XYZ file of C-alpha atoms in Angstrom:
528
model
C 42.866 -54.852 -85.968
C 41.706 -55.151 -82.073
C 38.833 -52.724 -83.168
C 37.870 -54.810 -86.144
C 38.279 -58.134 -83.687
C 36.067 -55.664 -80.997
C 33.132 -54.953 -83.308
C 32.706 -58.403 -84.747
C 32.790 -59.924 -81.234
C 30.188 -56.945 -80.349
C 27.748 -57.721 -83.020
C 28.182 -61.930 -82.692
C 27.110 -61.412 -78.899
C 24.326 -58.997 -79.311
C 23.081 -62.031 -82.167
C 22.985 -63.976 -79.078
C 20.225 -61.817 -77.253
C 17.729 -62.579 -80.114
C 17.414 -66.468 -79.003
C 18.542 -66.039 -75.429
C 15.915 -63.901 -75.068
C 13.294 -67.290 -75.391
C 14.946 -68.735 -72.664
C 13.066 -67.103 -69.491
C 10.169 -67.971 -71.095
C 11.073 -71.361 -71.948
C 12.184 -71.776 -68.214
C 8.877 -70.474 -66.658
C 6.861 -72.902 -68.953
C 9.558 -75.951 -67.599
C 9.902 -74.685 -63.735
C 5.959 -74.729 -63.740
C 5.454 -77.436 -65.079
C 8.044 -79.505 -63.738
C 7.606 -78.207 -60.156
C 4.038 -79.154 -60.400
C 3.918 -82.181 -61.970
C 7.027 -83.800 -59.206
C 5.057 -86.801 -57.572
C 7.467 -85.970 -54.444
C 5.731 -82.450 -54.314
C 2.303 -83.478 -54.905
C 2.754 -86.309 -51.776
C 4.369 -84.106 -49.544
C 1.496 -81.628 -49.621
C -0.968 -84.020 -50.253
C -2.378 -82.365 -53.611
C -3.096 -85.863 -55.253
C -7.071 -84.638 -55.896
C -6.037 -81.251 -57.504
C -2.307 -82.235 -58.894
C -2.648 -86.159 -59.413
C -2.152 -88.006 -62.356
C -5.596 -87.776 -64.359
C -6.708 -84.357 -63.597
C -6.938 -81.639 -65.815
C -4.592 -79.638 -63.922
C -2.000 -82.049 -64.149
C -2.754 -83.048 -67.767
C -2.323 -78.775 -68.424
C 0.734 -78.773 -66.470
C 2.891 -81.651 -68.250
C 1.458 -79.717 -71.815
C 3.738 -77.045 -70.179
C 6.216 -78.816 -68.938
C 6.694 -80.123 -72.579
C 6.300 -76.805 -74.143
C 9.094 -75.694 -72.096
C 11.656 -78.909 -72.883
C 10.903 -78.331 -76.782
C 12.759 -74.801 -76.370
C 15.722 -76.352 -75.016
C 15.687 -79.635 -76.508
C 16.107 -77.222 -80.261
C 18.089 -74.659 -79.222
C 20.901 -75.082 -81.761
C 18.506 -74.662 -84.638
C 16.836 -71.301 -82.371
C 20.511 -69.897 -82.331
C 21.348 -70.799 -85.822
C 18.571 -68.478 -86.925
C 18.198 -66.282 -84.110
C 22.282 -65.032 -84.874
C 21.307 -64.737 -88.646
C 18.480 -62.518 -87.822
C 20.667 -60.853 -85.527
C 24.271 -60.350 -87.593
C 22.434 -59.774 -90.974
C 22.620 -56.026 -91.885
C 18.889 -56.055 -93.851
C 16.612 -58.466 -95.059
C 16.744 -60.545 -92.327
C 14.038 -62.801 -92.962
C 16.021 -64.031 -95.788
C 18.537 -64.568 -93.320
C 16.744 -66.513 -90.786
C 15.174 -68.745 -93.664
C 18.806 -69.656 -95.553
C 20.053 -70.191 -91.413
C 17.334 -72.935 -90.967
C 18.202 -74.299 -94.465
C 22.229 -74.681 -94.029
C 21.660 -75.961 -90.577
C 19.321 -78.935 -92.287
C 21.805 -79.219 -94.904
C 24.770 -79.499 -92.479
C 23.593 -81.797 -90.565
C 22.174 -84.224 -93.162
C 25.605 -84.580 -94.878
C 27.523 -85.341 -91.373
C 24.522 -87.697 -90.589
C 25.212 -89.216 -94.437
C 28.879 -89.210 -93.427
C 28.223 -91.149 -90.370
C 26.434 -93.799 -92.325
C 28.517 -94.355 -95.231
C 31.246 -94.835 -93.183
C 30.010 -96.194 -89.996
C 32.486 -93.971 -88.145
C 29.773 -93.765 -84.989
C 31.414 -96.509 -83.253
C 34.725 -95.090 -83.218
C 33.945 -91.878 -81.846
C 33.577 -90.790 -77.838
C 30.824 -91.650 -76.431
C 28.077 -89.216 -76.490
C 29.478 -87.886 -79.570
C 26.324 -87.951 -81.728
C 22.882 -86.919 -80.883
C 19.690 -86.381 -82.721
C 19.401 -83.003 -83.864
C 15.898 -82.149 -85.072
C 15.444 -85.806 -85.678
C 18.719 -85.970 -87.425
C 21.401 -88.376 -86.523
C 24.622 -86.068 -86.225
C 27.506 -85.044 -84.371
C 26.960 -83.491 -81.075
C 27.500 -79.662 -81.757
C 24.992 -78.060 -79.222
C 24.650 -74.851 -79.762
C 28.388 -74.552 -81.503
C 26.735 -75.722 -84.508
C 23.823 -73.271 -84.262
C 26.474 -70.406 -83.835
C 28.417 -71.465 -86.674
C 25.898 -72.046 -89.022
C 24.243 -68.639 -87.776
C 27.512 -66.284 -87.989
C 28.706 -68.218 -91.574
C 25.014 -67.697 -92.949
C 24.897 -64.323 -91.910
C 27.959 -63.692 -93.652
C 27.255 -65.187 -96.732
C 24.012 -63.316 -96.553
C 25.588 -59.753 -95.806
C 27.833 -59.978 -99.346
C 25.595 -61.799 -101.596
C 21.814 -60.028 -100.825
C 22.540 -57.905 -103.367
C 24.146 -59.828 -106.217
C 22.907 -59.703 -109.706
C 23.860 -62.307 -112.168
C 23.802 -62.758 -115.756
C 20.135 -61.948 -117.293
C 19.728 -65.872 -118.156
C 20.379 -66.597 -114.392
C 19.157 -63.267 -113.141
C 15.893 -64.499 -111.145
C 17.960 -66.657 -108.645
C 19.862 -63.204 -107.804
C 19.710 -61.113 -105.236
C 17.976 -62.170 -101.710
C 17.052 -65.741 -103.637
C 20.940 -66.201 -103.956
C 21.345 -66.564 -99.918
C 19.657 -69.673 -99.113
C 21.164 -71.369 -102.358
C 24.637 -70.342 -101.412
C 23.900 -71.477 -97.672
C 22.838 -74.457 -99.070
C 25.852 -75.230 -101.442
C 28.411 -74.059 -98.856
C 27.125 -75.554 -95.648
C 27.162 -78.853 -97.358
C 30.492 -78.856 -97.562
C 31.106 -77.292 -94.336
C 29.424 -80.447 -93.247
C 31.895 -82.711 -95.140
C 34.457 -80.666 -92.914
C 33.132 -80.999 -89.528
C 32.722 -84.535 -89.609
C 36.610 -84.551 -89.904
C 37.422 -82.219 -87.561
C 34.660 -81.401 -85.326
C 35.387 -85.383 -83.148
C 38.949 -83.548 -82.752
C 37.388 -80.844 -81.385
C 35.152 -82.128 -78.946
C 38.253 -83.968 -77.310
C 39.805 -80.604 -76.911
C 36.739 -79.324 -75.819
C 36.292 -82.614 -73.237
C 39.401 -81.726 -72.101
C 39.186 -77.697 -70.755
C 35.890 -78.418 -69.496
C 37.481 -81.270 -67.110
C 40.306 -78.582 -66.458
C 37.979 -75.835 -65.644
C 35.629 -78.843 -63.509
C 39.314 -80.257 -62.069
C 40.138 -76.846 -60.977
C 37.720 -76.648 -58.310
C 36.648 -73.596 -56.465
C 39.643 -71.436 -57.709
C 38.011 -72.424 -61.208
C 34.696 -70.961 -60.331
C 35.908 -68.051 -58.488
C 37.402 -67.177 -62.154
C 34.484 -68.376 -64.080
C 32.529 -65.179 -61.693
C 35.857 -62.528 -62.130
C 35.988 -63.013 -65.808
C 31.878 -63.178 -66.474
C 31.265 -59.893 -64.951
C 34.536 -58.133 -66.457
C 33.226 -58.453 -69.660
C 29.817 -57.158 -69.072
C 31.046 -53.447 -69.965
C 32.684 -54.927 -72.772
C 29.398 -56.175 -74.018
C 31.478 -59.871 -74.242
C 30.106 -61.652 -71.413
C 27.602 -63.973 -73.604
C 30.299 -64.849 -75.683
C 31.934 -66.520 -72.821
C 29.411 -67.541 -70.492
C 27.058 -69.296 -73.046
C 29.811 -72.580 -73.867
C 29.391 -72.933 -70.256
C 25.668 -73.237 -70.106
C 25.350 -74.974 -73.418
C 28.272 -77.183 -74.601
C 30.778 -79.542 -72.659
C 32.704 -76.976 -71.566
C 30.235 -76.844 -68.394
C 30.318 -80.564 -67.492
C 28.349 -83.054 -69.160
C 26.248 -86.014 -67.199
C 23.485 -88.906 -68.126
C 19.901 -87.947 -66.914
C 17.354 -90.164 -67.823
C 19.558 -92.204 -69.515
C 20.331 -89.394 -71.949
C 24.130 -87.659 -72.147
C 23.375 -84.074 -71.416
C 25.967 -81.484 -71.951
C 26.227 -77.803 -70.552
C 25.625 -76.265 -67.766
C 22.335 -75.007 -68.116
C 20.912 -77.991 -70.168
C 21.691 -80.541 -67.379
C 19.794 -78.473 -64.617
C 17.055 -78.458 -66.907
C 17.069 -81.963 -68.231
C 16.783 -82.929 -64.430
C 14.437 -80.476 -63.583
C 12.079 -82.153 -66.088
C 12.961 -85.817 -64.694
C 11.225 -87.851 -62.949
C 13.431 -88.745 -59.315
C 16.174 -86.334 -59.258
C 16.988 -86.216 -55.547
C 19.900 -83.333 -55.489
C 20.346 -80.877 -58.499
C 24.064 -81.373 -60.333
C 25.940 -79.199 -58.289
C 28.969 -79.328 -60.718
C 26.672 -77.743 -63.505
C 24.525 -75.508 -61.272
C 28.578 -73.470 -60.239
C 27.661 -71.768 -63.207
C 24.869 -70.616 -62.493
C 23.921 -70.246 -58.973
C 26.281 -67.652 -58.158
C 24.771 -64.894 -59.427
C 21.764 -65.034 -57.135
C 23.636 -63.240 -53.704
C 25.354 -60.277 -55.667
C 22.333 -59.699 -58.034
C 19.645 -59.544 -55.389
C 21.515 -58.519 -52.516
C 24.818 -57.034 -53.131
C 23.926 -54.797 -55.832
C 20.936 -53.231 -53.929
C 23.284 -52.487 -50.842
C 25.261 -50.899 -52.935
C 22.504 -49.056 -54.487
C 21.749 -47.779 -50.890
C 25.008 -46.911 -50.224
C 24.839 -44.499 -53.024
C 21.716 -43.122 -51.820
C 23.093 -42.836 -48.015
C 26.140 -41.209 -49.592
C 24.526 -38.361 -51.304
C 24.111 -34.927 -50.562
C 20.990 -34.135 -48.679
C 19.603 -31.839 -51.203
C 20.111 -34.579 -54.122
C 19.017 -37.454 -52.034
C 15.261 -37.791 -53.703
C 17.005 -37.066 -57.107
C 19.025 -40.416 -56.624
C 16.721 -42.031 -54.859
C 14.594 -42.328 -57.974
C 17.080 -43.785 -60.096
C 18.527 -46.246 -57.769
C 16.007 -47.619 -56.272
C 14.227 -48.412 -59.621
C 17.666 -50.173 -61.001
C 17.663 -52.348 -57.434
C 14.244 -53.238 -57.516
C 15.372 -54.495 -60.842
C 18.501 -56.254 -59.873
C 16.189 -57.938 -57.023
C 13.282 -58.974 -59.239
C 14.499 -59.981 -62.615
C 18.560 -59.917 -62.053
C 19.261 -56.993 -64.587
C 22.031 -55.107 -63.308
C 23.393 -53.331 -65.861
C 21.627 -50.163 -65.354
C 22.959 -50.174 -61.690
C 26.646 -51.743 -62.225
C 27.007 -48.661 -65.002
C 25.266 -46.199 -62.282
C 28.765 -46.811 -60.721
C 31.048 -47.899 -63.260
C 31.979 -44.650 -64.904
C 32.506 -42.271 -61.754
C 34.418 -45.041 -59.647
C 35.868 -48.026 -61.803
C 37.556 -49.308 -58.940
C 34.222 -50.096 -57.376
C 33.484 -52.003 -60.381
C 36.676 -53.907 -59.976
C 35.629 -54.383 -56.140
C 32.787 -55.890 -57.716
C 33.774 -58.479 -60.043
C 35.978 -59.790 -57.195
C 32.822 -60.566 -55.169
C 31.217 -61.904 -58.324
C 33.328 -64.538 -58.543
C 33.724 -64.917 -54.572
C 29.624 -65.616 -55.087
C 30.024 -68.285 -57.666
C 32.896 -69.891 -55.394
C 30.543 -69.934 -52.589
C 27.494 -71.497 -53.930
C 29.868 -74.166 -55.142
C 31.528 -74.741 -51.907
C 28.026 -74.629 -49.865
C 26.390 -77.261 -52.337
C 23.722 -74.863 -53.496
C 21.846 -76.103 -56.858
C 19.780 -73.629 -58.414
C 18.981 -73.141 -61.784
C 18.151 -70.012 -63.800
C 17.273 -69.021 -66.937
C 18.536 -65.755 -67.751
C 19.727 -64.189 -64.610
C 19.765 -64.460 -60.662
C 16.391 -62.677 -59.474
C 13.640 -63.083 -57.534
C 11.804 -65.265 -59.966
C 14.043 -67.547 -61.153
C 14.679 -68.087 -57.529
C 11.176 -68.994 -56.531
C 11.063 -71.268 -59.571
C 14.126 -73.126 -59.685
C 14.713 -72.973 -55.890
C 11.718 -72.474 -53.347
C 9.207 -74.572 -55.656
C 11.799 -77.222 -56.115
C 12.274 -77.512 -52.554
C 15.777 -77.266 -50.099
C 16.408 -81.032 -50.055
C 17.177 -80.971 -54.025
C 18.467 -77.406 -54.029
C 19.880 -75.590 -50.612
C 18.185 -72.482 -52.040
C 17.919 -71.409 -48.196
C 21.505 -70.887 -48.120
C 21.133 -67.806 -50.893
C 19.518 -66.147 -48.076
C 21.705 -65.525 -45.358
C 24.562 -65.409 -47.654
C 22.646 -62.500 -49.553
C 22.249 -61.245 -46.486
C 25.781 -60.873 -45.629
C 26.219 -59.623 -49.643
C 24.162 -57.039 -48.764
C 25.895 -55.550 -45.424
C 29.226 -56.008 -47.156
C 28.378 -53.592 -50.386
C 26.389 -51.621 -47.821
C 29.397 -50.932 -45.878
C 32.330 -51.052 -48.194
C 31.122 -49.336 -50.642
C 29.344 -46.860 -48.036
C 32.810 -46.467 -46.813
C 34.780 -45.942 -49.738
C 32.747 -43.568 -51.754
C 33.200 -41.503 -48.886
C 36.759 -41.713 -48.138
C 37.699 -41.156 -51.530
C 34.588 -38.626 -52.816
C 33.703 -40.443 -55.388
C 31.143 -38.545 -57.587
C 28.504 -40.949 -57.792
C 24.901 -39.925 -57.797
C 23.997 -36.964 -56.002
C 27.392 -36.746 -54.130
C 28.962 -34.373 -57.627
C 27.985 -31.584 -59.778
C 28.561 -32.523 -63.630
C 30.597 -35.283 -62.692
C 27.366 -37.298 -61.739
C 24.603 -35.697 -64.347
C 24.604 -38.027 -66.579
C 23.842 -40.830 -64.130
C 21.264 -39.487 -62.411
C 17.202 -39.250 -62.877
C 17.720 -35.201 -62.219
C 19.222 -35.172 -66.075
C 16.238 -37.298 -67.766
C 14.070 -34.514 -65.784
C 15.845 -31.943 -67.823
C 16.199 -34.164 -70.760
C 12.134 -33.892 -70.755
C 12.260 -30.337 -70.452
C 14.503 -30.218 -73.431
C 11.923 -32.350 -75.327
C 13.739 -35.465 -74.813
C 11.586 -37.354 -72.688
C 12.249 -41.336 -72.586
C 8.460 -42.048 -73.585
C 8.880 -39.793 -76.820
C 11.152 -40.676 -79.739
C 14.409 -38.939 -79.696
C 15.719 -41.081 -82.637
C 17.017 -37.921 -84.340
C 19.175 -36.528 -81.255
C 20.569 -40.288 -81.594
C 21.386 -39.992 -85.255
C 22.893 -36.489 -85.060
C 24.862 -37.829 -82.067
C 26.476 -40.964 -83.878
C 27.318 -38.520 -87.333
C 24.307 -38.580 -89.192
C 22.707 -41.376 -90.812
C 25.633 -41.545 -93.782
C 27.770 -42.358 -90.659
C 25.223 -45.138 -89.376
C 26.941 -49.165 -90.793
C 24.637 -50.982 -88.082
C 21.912 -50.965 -85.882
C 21.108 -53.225 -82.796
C 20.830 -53.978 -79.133
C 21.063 -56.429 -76.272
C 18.914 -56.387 -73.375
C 20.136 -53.110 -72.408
C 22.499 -51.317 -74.833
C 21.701 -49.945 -78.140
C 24.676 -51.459 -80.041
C 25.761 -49.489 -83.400
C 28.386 -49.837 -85.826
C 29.749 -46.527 -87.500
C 31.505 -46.060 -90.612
C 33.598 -43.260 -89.097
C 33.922 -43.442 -85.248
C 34.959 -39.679 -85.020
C 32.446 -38.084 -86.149
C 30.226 -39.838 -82.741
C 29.522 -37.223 -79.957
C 29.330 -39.104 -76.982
C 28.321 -36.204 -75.028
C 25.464 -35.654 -77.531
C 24.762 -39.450 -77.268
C 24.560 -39.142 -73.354
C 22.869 -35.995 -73.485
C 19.784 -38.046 -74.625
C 19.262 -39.869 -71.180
C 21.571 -42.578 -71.568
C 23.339 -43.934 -68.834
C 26.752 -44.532 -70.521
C 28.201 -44.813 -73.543
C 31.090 -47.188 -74.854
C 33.216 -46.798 -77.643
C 35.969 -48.757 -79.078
C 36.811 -48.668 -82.826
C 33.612 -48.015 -84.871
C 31.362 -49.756 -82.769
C 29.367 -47.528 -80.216
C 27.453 -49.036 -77.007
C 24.772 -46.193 -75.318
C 23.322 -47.642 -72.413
C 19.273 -47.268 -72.001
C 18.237 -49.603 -69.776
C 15.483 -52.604 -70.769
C 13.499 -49.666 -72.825
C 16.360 -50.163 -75.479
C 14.466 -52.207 -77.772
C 11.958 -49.691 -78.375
C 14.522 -47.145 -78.724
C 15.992 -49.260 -81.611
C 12.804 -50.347 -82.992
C 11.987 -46.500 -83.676
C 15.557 -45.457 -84.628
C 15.316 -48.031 -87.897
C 11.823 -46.327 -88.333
C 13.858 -42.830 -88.433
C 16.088 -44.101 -90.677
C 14.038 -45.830 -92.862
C 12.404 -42.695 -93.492
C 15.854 -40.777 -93.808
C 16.400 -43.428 -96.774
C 13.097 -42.724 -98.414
């Protein structure tokens, strides 16, 4: 049952990558913009001839600016078909079109609810909201995710249906979106019962987590990175960034919710002096450990290896710190470490949350979109300046980040011969750039498809249920789980490989979507 539990939990945050993965995007096009287009900015450089209101610039600028607030003003229709596309087994475009229709649907029979009854009053306020120009219920991007996981469903039993010969052209793929349709209207009937319940509930562990203070954040840092080998860390950190659960505030005279949406609702207004501390503890955080604390580990590694395997490792880490540093992907590193010395990993989700805890207690405000890097740094904290953001104190706490993992993990690597790269014999191969080397000379080299090795290693493509990934794991669902050679699996340069039930994680690093993209090619072709 905990394996079942596992794998759906598995595939419902991988669905998550599909929509999140907009977000960066969406948060370059509103940093630039907004940064840009701050009257405050332009005055205090005196830019009012190149910047100023009437120039083209500035006309291009707020066309951005917008571009970027449309993302996030519509992301629970984005996730409601974004997690169809992503939890639906085949035919996916059927999926994402019967995700767009239920949401519609949904929401116009709460919104029909709301005016036959004229229950708006009665509710909290900040209850309702427009959703795509919809009078609703404020569901954020719960709604999306229900509508998305429900649809996907629907769409994973019924794709295939054939019905009596009279009926028989609505069968098949047609049937999804009519189903959707049918069943999300009542599904809207329900939630305008019992969704007001649940946004009280939802009020209310948001203020407890908020009431808690810096012990609350400290856990909100512990638990987030625990989950990442887990593959479970979006489904708890995204209510955080995107529904009450992260605070809620007015900007602009509009009731924002999440943490995530409120740094980015005042990022777009007009006289925001100081950034929303209470929302930005979600975020800020992972700035010191992702572009300094990781990297001192990474060199600690490096220091700590054998002379003769030194340039070996020194290929692989430094690559997976300058990544860490620049775009705050640290998966390849944290797994570098995680399977040949899980008590460093432990070590590390400790200072995780001991981040978070700090940038709350210092007052620091920045934003991000995806992850603490260099980037989102320069966007959401330099450009934005250190009156409305204390980005300088990331700095010389970072700096302190970095001598601690330097040292520590310097010194216990050592003490207790850990094997991590270059420091063991086969302990370490599969973690180190020396076995992708021989991994070429076997054929297998990462710019060449090695989709077959892949398929062989999960069972054979009989065995294969599922196919997907997340920004750095090819995720895969198995109809029998032992028949998967992980050592085969790993033998075809992965990093790391998970496994818990019938779903399979094998870690490739931010080339995994072009690993899956050509695996469904291979198997396509298997089926043919």
């Amino acid at each position: 049952m905990k394996d079942r539990v596992f794998g759906v939990l598995q595939r419902v945050g991988r669905s998550f990558m599909l929509p999140i993965a907009i977000l960066p995007v969406a948060g370059l096009f509103l940093g630039i913009g907004g940064s840009f287009t701050n009257g405050t900015m332009i005055q205090t450089y005196g830019l009012e001839r190149i910047l100023g209101e009437g120039t083209i610039l500035y006309s291009f600028l707020t066309v951005l600016n917008q571009a970027g607030s449309i993302i996030f003003d519509n992301l629970p229709i984005i996730f409601a078909v974004g997690v169809a596309i992503g939890m639906a087994k085949a035919e996916k475009e059927v999926a994402a079109l019967s995700g767009a229709i239920a949401f519609f649907v949904m929401h116009a029979s709460i919104h029909a609810m709301l005016m036959v009854t004229g229950g708006e009053e009665a509710l909290l306020s900040g209850s309702t909201a427009d959703v795509v120009g919809i009078r609703s219920l404020q569901m954020g991007v719960f709604g999306g995710i229900l509508v998305g996981t429900g649809v996907a469903a629907l769409h994973n039993k019924y794709y295939k249906i054939e019905l009596p010969q009279a009926l028989s052209f609505f069968g098949g793929t047609r049937f999804v979106p009519i189903v959707s349709a049918v069943v999300y209207l009542f599904v809207g009937l329900l939630m305008y019962f019992i969704w007001p319940p649940i946004q009280k509930a939802i009020y209310s562990l948001g203020n407890l987590v908020l009431v808690s203070g810096y012990a609350g954040t400290f856990l909100y840092g512990v638990i987030e990175r625990a989950l990442i080998p887990f593959g479970l860390h979006h489904v708890f950190y995204l209510p955080f960034w995107q529904t009450a659960l992260g605070g809620s505030a007015m900007v602009d005279g509009v009731l924002v919710e999440g943490a995530q949406n409120i740094f980015f609702a005042e990022l777009a207004a007009p006289g925001i002096e100081r950034f929303n501390v209470e929302a930005t503890r979600f975020l800020t955080g992972k700035f010191p450990f992702m572009m300094f604390g990781l990297p001192g580990a990474a060199l600690a590694m490096y220091k700590a290896a054998r002379p003769e395997n030194q340039k070996t490792a020194w290929g692989l880490l430094f690559s997976a710190a300058l990544t860490s540093f620049l775009t705050g992907i640290t998966e390849p590193l944290e797994f570098t470490f995680l399977f040949v010395a899980p008590v460093l990993y432990g070590i590390h989700c400790v200072f995780a949350g001991l981040s978070f805890m700090l940038m709350h207690f210092l007052q620091v405000g920045v934003g991000l979109t995806f992850s603490g890097g260099l980037i989102d740094l320069v966007l959401f904290g330099v450009l934005q300046g250190n009156a409305k953001t204390n980005w300088t104190t990331i700095l010389w706490v970072g700096a302190l980040y970095f001598v601690l993992y330097y040292f520590l993990f310097g010194f216990l690597i050592r003490k207790f011969d850990w094997k991590t790269p270059g420091r063991g014999e086969t302990e370490t191969k599969l973690y180190t750039r020396k076995d992708l080397n021989e991994a070429k000379e076997r054929g297998k080299e990462k710019s060449e498809d090695f989709s077959g090795e892949i398929v062989e290693g999960l069972g054979g493509a009989e065995n294969i249920s599922d196919v997907d990934c997340c920004a750095t794991r090819l995720r895969i669902t198995v109809r029998e789980a032992e028949k998967a050679d992980v050592e085969r699996l790993k033998a075809t340069g992965a990093s790391g490989v998970l496994r818990k039930g019938n779903a399979i994680q094998i870690v490739y690093g931010p080339r995994v979507t072009v690993i899956r993209s050509r695996l469904e090619d291979y198997l396509k072709k298997e089926e043919a």
